[in-house]
XYZ file of C-alpha atoms in Angstrom:
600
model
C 6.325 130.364 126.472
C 5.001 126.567 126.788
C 3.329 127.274 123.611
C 6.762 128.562 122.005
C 8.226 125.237 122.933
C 6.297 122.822 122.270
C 6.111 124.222 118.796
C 10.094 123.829 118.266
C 9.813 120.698 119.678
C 7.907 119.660 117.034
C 9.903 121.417 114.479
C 12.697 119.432 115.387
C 10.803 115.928 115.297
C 9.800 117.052 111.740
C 13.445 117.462 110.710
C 15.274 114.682 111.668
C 12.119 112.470 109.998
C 12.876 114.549 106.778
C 16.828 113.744 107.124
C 16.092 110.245 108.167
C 13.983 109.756 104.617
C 16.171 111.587 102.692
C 19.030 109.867 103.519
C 17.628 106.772 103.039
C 16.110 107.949 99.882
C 19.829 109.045 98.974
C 21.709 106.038 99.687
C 19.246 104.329 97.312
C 19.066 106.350 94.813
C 22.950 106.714 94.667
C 24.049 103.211 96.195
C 25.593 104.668 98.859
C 27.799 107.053 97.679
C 28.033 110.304 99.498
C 28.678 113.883 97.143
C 29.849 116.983 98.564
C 28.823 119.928 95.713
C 27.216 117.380 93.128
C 24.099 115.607 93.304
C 25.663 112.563 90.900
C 28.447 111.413 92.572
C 30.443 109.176 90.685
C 28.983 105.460 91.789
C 32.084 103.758 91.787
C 33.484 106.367 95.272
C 32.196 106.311 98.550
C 32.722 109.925 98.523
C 32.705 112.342 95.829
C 34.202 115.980 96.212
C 33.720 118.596 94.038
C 35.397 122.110 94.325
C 32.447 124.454 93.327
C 34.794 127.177 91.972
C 37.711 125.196 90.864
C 39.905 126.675 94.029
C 39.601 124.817 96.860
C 41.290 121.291 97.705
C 40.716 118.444 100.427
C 42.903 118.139 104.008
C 43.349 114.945 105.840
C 44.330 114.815 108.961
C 48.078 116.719 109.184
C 50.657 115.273 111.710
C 54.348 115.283 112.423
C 55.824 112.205 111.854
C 56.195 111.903 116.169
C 52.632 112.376 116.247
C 51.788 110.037 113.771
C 54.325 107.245 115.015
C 52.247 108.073 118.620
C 49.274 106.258 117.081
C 48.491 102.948 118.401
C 47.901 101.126 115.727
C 45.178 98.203 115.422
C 47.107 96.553 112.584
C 44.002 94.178 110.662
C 41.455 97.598 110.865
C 43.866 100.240 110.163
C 44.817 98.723 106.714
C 45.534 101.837 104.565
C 45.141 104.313 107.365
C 46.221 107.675 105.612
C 47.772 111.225 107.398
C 49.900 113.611 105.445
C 53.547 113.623 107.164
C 54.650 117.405 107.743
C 57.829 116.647 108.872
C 58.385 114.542 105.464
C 55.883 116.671 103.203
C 54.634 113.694 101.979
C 51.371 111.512 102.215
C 51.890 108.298 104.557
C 49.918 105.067 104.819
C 49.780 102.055 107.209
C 50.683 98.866 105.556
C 49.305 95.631 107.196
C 51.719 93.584 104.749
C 55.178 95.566 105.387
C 53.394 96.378 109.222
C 54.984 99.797 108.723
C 54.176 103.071 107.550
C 54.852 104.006 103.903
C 55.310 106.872 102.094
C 53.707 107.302 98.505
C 57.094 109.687 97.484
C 59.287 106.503 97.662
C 60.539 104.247 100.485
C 63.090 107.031 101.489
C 61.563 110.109 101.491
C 62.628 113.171 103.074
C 66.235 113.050 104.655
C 66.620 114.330 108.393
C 70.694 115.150 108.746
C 72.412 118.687 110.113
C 74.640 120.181 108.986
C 78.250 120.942 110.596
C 78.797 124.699 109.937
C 82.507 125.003 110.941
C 83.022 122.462 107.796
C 80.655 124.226 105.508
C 82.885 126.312 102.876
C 82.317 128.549 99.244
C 85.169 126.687 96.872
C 86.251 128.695 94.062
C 86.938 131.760 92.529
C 84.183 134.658 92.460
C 84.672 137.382 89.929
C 82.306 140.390 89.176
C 81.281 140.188 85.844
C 82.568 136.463 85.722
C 80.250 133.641 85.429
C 80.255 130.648 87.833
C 81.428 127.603 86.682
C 82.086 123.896 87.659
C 84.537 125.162 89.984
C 82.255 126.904 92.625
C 80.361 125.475 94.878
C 79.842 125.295 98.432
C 81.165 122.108 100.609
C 78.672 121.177 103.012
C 79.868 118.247 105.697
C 76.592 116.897 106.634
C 75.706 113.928 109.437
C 72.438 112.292 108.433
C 70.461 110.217 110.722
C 67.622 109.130 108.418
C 67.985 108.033 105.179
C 66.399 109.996 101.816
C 66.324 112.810 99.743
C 67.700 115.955 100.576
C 66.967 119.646 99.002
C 70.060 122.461 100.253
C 70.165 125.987 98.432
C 72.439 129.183 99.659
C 70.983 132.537 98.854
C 72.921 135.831 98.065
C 71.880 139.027 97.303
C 74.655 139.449 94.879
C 73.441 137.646 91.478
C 74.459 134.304 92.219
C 73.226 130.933 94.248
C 73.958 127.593 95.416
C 71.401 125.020 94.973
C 71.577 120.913 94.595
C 68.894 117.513 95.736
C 69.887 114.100 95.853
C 69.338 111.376 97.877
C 71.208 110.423 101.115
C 71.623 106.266 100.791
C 73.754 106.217 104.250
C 73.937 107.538 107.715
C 76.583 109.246 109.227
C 78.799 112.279 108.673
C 79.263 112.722 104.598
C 80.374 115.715 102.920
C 78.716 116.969 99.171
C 78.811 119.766 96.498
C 75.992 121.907 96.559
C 76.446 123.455 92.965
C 76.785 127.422 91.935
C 75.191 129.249 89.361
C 74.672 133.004 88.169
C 77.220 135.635 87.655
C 78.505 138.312 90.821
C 76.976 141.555 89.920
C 79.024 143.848 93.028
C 82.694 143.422 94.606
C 82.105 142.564 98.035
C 81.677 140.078 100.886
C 78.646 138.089 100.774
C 76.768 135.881 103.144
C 75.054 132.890 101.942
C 71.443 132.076 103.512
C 71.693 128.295 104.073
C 67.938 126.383 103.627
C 67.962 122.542 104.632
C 64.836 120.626 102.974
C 62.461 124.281 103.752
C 64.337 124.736 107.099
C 66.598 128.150 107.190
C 69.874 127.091 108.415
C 72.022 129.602 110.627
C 75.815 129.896 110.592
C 77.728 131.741 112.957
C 80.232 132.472 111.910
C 78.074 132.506 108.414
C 79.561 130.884 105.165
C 80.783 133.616 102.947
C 82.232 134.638 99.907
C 84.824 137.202 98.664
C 83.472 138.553 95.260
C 86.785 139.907 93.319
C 87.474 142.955 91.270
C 87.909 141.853 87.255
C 91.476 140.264 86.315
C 94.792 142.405 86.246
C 97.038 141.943 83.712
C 100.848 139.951 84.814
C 102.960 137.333 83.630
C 104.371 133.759 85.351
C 107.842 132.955 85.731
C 107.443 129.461 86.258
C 111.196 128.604 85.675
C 111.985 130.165 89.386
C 108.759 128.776 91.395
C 109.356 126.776 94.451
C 107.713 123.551 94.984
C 107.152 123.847 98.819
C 106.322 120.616 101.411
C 106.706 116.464 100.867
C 104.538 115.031 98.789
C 104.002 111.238 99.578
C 102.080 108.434 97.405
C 99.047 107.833 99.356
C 99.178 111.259 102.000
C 96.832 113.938 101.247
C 98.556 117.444 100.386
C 98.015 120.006 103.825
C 98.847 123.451 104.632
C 102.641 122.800 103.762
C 102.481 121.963 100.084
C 102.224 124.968 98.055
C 104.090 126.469 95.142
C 105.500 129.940 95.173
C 104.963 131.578 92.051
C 106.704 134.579 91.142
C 104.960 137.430 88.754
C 104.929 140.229 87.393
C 102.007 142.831 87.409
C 101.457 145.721 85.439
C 97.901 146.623 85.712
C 96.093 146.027 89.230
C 92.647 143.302 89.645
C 91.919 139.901 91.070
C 94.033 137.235 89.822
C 93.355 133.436 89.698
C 95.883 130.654 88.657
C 94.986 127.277 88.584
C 96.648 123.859 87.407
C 95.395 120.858 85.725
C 94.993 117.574 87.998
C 98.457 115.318 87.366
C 98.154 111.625 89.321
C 95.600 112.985 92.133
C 97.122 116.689 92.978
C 96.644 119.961 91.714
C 97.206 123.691 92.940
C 95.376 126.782 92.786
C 95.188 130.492 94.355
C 92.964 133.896 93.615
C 93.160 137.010 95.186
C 93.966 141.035 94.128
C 96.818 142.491 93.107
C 97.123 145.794 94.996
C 100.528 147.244 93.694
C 102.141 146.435 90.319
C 105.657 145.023 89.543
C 107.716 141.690 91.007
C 106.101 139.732 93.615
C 105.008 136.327 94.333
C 101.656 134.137 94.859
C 101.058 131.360 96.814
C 99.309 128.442 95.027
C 97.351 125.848 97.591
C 97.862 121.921 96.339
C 95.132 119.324 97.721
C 94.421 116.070 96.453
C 96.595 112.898 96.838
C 100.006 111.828 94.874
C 99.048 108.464 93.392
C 102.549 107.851 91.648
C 106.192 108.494 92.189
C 106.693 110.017 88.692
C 107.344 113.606 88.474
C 104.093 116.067 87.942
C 104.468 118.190 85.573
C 101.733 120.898 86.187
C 100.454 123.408 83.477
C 99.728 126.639 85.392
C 97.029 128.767 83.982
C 96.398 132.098 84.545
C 93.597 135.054 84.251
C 95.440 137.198 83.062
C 94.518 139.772 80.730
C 96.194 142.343 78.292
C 97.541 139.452 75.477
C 99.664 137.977 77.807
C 101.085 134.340 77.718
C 98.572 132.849 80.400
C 100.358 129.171 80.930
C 103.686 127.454 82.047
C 104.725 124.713 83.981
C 106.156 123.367 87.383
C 107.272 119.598 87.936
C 106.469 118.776 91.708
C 108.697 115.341 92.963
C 107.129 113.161 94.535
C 109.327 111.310 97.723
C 110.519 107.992 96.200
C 109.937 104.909 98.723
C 112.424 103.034 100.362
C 115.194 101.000 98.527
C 117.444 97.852 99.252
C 120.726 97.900 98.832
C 123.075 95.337 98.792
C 126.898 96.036 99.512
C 130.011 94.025 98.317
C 133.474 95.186 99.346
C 135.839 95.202 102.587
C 134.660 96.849 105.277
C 137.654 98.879 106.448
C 138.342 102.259 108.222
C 138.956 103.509 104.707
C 135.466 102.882 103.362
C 136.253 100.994 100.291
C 132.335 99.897 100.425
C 129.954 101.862 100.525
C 128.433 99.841 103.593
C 130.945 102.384 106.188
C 132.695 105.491 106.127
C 131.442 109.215 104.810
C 130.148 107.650 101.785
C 127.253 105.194 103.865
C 126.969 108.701 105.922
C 125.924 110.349 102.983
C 124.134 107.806 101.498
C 121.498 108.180 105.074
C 122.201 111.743 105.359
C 118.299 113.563 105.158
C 120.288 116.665 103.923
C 120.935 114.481 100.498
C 118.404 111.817 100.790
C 115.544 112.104 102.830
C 111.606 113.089 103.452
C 112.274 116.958 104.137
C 111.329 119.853 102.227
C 115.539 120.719 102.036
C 116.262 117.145 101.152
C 118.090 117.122 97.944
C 116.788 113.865 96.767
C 113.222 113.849 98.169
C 113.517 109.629 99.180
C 112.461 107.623 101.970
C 115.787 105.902 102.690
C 117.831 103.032 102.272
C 117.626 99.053 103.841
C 121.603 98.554 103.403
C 122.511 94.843 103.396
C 126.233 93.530 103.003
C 127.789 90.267 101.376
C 131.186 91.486 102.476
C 134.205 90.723 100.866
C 134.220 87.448 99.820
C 131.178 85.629 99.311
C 130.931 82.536 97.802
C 129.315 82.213 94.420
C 126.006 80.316 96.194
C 125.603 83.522 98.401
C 126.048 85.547 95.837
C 123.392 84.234 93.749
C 121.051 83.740 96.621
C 121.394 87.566 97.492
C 120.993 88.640 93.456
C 117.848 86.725 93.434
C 116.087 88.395 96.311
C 116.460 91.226 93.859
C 118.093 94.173 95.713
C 117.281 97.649 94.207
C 120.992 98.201 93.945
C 124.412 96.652 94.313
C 127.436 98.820 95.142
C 130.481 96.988 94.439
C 134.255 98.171 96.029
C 137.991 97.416 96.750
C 138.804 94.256 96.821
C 135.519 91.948 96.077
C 137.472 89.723 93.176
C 134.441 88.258 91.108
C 135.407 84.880 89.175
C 133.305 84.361 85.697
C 130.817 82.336 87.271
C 130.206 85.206 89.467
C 130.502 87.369 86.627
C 127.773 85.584 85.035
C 125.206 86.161 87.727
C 126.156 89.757 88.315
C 125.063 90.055 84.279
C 122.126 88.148 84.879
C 121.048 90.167 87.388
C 121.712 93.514 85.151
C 119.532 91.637 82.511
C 116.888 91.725 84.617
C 117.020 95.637 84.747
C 118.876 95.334 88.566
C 121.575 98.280 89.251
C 125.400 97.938 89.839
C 127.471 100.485 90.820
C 130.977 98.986 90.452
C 134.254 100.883 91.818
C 137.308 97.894 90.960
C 140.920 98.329 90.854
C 141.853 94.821 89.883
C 142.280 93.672 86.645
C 140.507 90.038 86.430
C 137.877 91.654 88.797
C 137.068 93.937 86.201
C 138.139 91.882 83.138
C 135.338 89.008 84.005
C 132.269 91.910 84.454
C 132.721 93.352 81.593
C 133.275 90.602 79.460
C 130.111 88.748 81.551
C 128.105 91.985 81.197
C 128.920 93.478 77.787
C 128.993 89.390 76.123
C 132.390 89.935 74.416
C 135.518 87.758 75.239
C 137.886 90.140 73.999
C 137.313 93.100 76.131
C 140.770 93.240 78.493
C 142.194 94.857 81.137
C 145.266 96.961 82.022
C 146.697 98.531 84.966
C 147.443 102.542 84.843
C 148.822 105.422 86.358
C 149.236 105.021 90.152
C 148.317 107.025 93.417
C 147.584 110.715 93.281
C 146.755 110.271 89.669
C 143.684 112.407 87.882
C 141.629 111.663 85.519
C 139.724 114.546 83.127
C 135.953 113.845 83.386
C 133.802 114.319 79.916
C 131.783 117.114 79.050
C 128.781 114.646 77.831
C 125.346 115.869 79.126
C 124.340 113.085 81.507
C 122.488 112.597 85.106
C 125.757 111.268 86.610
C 127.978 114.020 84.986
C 125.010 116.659 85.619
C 122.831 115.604 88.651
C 121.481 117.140 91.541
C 124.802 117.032 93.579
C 126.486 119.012 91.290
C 127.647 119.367 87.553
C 131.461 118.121 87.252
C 131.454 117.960 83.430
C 135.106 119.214 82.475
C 136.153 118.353 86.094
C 138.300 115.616 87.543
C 137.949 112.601 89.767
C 140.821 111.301 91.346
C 142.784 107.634 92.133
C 143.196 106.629 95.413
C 146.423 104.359 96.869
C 146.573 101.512 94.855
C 146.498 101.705 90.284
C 143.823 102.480 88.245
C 142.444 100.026 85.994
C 141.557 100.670 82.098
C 139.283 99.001 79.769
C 140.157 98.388 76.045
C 138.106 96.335 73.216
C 134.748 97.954 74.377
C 133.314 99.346 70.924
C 129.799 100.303 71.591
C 126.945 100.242 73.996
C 128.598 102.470 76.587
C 128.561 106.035 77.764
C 132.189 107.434 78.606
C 132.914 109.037 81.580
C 136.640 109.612 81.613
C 139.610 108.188 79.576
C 143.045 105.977 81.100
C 145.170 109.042 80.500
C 145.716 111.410 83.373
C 146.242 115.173 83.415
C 149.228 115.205 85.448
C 151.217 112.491 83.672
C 152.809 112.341 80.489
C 152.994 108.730 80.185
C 150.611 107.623 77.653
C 147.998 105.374 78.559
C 145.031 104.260 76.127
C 141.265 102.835 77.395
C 138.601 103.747 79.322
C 138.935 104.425 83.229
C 135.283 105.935 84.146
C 131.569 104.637 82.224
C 128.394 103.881 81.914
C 126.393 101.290 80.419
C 123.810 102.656 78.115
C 121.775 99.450 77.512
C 122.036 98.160 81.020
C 121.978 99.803 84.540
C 125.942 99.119 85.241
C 128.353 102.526 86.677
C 132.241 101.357 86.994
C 135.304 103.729 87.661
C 138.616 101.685 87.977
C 139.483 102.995 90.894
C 138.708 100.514 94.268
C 139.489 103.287 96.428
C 136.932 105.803 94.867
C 135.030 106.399 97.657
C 138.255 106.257 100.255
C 138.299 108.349 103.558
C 139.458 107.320 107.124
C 138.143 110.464 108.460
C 134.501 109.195 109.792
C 133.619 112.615 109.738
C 134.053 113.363 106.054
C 136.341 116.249 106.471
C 139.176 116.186 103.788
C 142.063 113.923 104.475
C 145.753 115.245 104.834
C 146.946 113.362 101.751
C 147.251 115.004 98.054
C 147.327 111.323 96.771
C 145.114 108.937 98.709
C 141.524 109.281 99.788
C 139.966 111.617 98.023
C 136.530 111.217 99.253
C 135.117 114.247 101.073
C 131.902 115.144 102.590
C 132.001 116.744 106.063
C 129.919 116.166 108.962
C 129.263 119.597 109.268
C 127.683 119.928 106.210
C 125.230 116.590 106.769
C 127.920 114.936 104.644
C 126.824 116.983 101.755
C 129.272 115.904 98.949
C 132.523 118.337 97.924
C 135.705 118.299 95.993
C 138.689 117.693 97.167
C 140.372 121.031 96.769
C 144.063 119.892 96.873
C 144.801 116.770 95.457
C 147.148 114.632 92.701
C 150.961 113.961 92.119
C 153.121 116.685 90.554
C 153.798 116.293 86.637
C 152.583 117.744 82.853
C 152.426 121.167 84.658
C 150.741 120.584 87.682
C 151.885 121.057 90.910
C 151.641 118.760 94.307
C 148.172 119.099 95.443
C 146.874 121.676 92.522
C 144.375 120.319 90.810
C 140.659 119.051 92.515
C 138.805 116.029 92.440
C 134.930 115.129 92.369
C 134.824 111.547 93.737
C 132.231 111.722 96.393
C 130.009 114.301 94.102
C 130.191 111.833 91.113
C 129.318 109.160 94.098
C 126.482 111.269 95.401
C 125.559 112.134 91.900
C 125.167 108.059 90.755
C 123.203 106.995 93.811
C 120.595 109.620 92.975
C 120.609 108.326 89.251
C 119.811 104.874 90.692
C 117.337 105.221 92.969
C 115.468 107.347 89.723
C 116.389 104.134 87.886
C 115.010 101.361 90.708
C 111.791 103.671 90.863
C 111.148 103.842 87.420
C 113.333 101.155 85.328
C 114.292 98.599 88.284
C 114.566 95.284 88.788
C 111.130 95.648 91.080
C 109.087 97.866 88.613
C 108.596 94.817 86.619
């Protein structure tokens, strides 16, 4: 046994002279460089590996990137100190001159973020048979705490997947489109396997998607959809803005209608038609109205079978705020607009307002009043702080010089609504406004009388308070006033003859200016009514403005009004003041929105 070990002992000697000789025999020969499978490693590397078979690599040392910020680093030795970053899947390196660690993918590399699955959501339409287009793809709200690129695919088992990279520039909670492709082979529900940067992501509930039967065959009747909600410049469309869409099916399948994008919004909706015959869709808006102008949306559909597959809706957008300034007594009988029923209706949300029943979808008005008799200074201070619109009434008497400003102001595209019984009051505006000294005046029939309205196809005539083409409008207390000499660049509205009076009478009682914005009736009690409630008054010859409280001072006719005479009886014949009224301040609040003297 002593023999046995003294003979490994000197085995062992033997060795580690051998080792020590060849090493040093080695480092000569090969100045220093070390080879692992070749004998001539390359003289230029310290070490030189070589795979023997061509399938096996090299490992450095692996470590999370908690571990490897645990190092203590000795910043002039550790120079270029290398580990491969699991948590980043990248190779890292210590740099003395940036004294931080850096990764050879980029500066960013990997992203670390989570994502919020309550906000993660399959947008689109998915159709077996149908392939996936720009349209589908899932929304994925994401909160990143460190910077860099990011990897996210969802998986289904049904022909189809969701897959995009980029790069995450900022912290915090953003939301992207993680992209669809492939074509639904089966209808049914599927769930879609989330992966993160190589991390499985689990959902609960999990994001999924409805995979729909191939299209039906129906047609659109776009002429009777509803427009449902407010839609606001600047407020994002919610729940409450959708369009009803009536149709009508005649083979069963999925259906999907979609609109083009008009100033921010659009609508869409999908799902299967499980009977045949009349019913009606409900198409989702989103997006953000970006003008006040009317959006006119071209609805398309899937439908098959031949049928026409497009038609439009116009959605209104609310119209913001207006000023108004008011010129006129200010009486119990509300010959300006500035009291009685006809200021009621004017704030009334049932005709102007924000809700989805509002007649004129409109914000409001600031009203503002001169009164009766403002000097001309006032006047044209107030015209040059350029109100939307001026409503003129009994028994503001304008000289020329005031005239002249009220036609300036027109000039510059502002609005006048003018309602004048008085002869010089209306002789000076017209000739101011229309440039022609030989346009008079006259006074006409009295109290009670009625005037026949035209049957021309315009927005005061025809607007959204009612159509009174063919009806009548009626004079209040006082007489109406008629224009002669006017020979062009007007728009009548009624004549200076009334139904229910054989007396002739020639010129124009009732028009509109079709080169500037400028309404006049000759009539200063037009919009007269003591009752503050609206409710008809007792009389059959004065104050034949109505619009009753009850109704949220909706506008209606006075059912029994005028003087006896040319085959009319007391009281039998009807009147349409305040729906004319009603009708004109909708045409120019469309007029300050689009054409105004603030749109400039």
């Amino acid at each position: 046994m002593m023999k046995t070990n003294s003979t490994t002992a000197k085995i062992k000697v033997l060795l580690i002279a051998l080792l020590l000789t060849f090493g040093q025999f080695y480092s000569q020969t090969h100045n220093g460089a070390v080879g692992i499978n070749t004998t001539s490693p390359n003289p230029n590397s310290v070490l030189d590996v070589i795979s023997g078979n061509n399938n096996k690599g090299i490992l450095i040392p692996r470590l999370t990137e908690a571990q490897r910020d645990a190092i203590t680093i000795n910043k002039p030795q550790d120079d270029g100190l290398t580990i491969y970053n699991t948590t980043e899947d990248c190779f890292n390196y210590w740099s003395l001159a940036d004294d931080e660690w850096k990764s050879v993918c980029g500066q960013l590399g990997k992203a670390v973020f989570t994502i919020d699955c309550s906000a993660a959501k399959a947008m689109g339409t998915y159709v077996k048979g149908r392939d996936l287009t720009a349209s589908n793809y899932l929304s994925i709200s994401v909160n990143v705490t460190k910077i860099g690129n990011y990897t996210i695919s969802g998986t289904t088992p049904n022909g189809y997947n969701f897959y995009g990279t980029g790069t995450f520039l900022n912290t915090g909670i953003q939301t992207i489109r993680i992209a669809g492709q492939g074509n639904p082979l089966n209808i049914q529900t599927d769930t879609v396997s989330l992966n993160a940067n190589g991390t499985d992501v689990t959902c609960t509930p999990p994001v999924s998607v409805t995979v729909l039967s191939p299209a039906g065959t129906f047609t659109m009747s776009c002429g009777s959809a509803t427009v449902n909600g407010v839609y606001k410049v600047g407020t994002a469309l919610g729940a409450s803005n959708t369009i009803t869409l009536p149709v009508n099916v005649s083979s069963l399948g999925s259906y999907t209608v979609t609109s083009n994008t008009v100033d921010g919004i659009s609508f869409s909706g999908s799902g299967t038609f499980t009977a045949t015959g009349n019913q009606n869709i409900t198409l989702s808006g989103t997006g953000t109205p970006t003008s006040t102008s009317v959006k006119t949306l071209t609805l398309t559909s899937d439908s098959q079978g031949g049928v026409s597959t497009t038609c439009a809706v116009n959605v209104i957008v609310v119209i913001p705020k207006k000023t108004v300034l008011h010129i006129g007594l200010e009486t119990a009988y509300g010959y300006s607009a500035f009291t009685g029923p006809s200021r009621s209706l004017m704030d009334s949300p049932t005709n102007f307002g924000t809700t989805a029943s509002s007649i004129v979808k409109y914000e409001g008005f600031t009203h503002t009043s001169l009164g009766n008799s403002p000097s001309s200074a006032a006047l044209q201070t107030a015209l040059n702080a350029k109100p939307d619109i001026v409503i003129i009434g009994y028994n503001y008497t304008p000289n020329a010089t005031d005239a002249g400003y009220i036609a300036s102001y027109l000039n510059k595209k502002g609005i006048v609504i003018a309602l004048t019984d008085d002869t010089g009051t209306a002789q000076n505006l017209f000739r101011g406004i229309f440039s022609d000294p030989t346009i008079s005046a006259s006074n006409g029939a009295g109290a009670g009388s009625v005037y026949a309205l035209s049957n021309t196809d315009d927005p005061v005539l025809n607007g959204p308070f009612g159509d009174v083409r063919g009806k009548n409008w009626g004079e209040d207390a006082s007489t109406t006033v008629g224009m002669s000499g006017l020979t062009s660049g007007f728009i009548p509205y009624s004549y200076a003859q009334p139904i229910n009076s054989t007396t002739a009478r020639t010129g124009i009682s009732g028009l509109r200016s079709s080169s500037v914005n400028f309404i006049w009736f000759g009539d200063g009690g037009f919009l007269s009514n003591e009752n503050a409630n609206g409710n008809p008054y007792s009389s059959n010859t004065i104050e034949p403005f109505v619009a009753p409280s009850s109704g949220g001072y909706f506008p209606v006719q006075k059912a029994t009004y005028g003087y006896a005479g040319n085959g009319y009886s007391t009281g039998g014949m009807q009147v349409q003041n305040s729906i004319l009224f009603a009708n004109m301040i909708a045409w120019a609040i469309k007029q300050a929105e689009f054409s105004g003297i603030n749109t400039q």
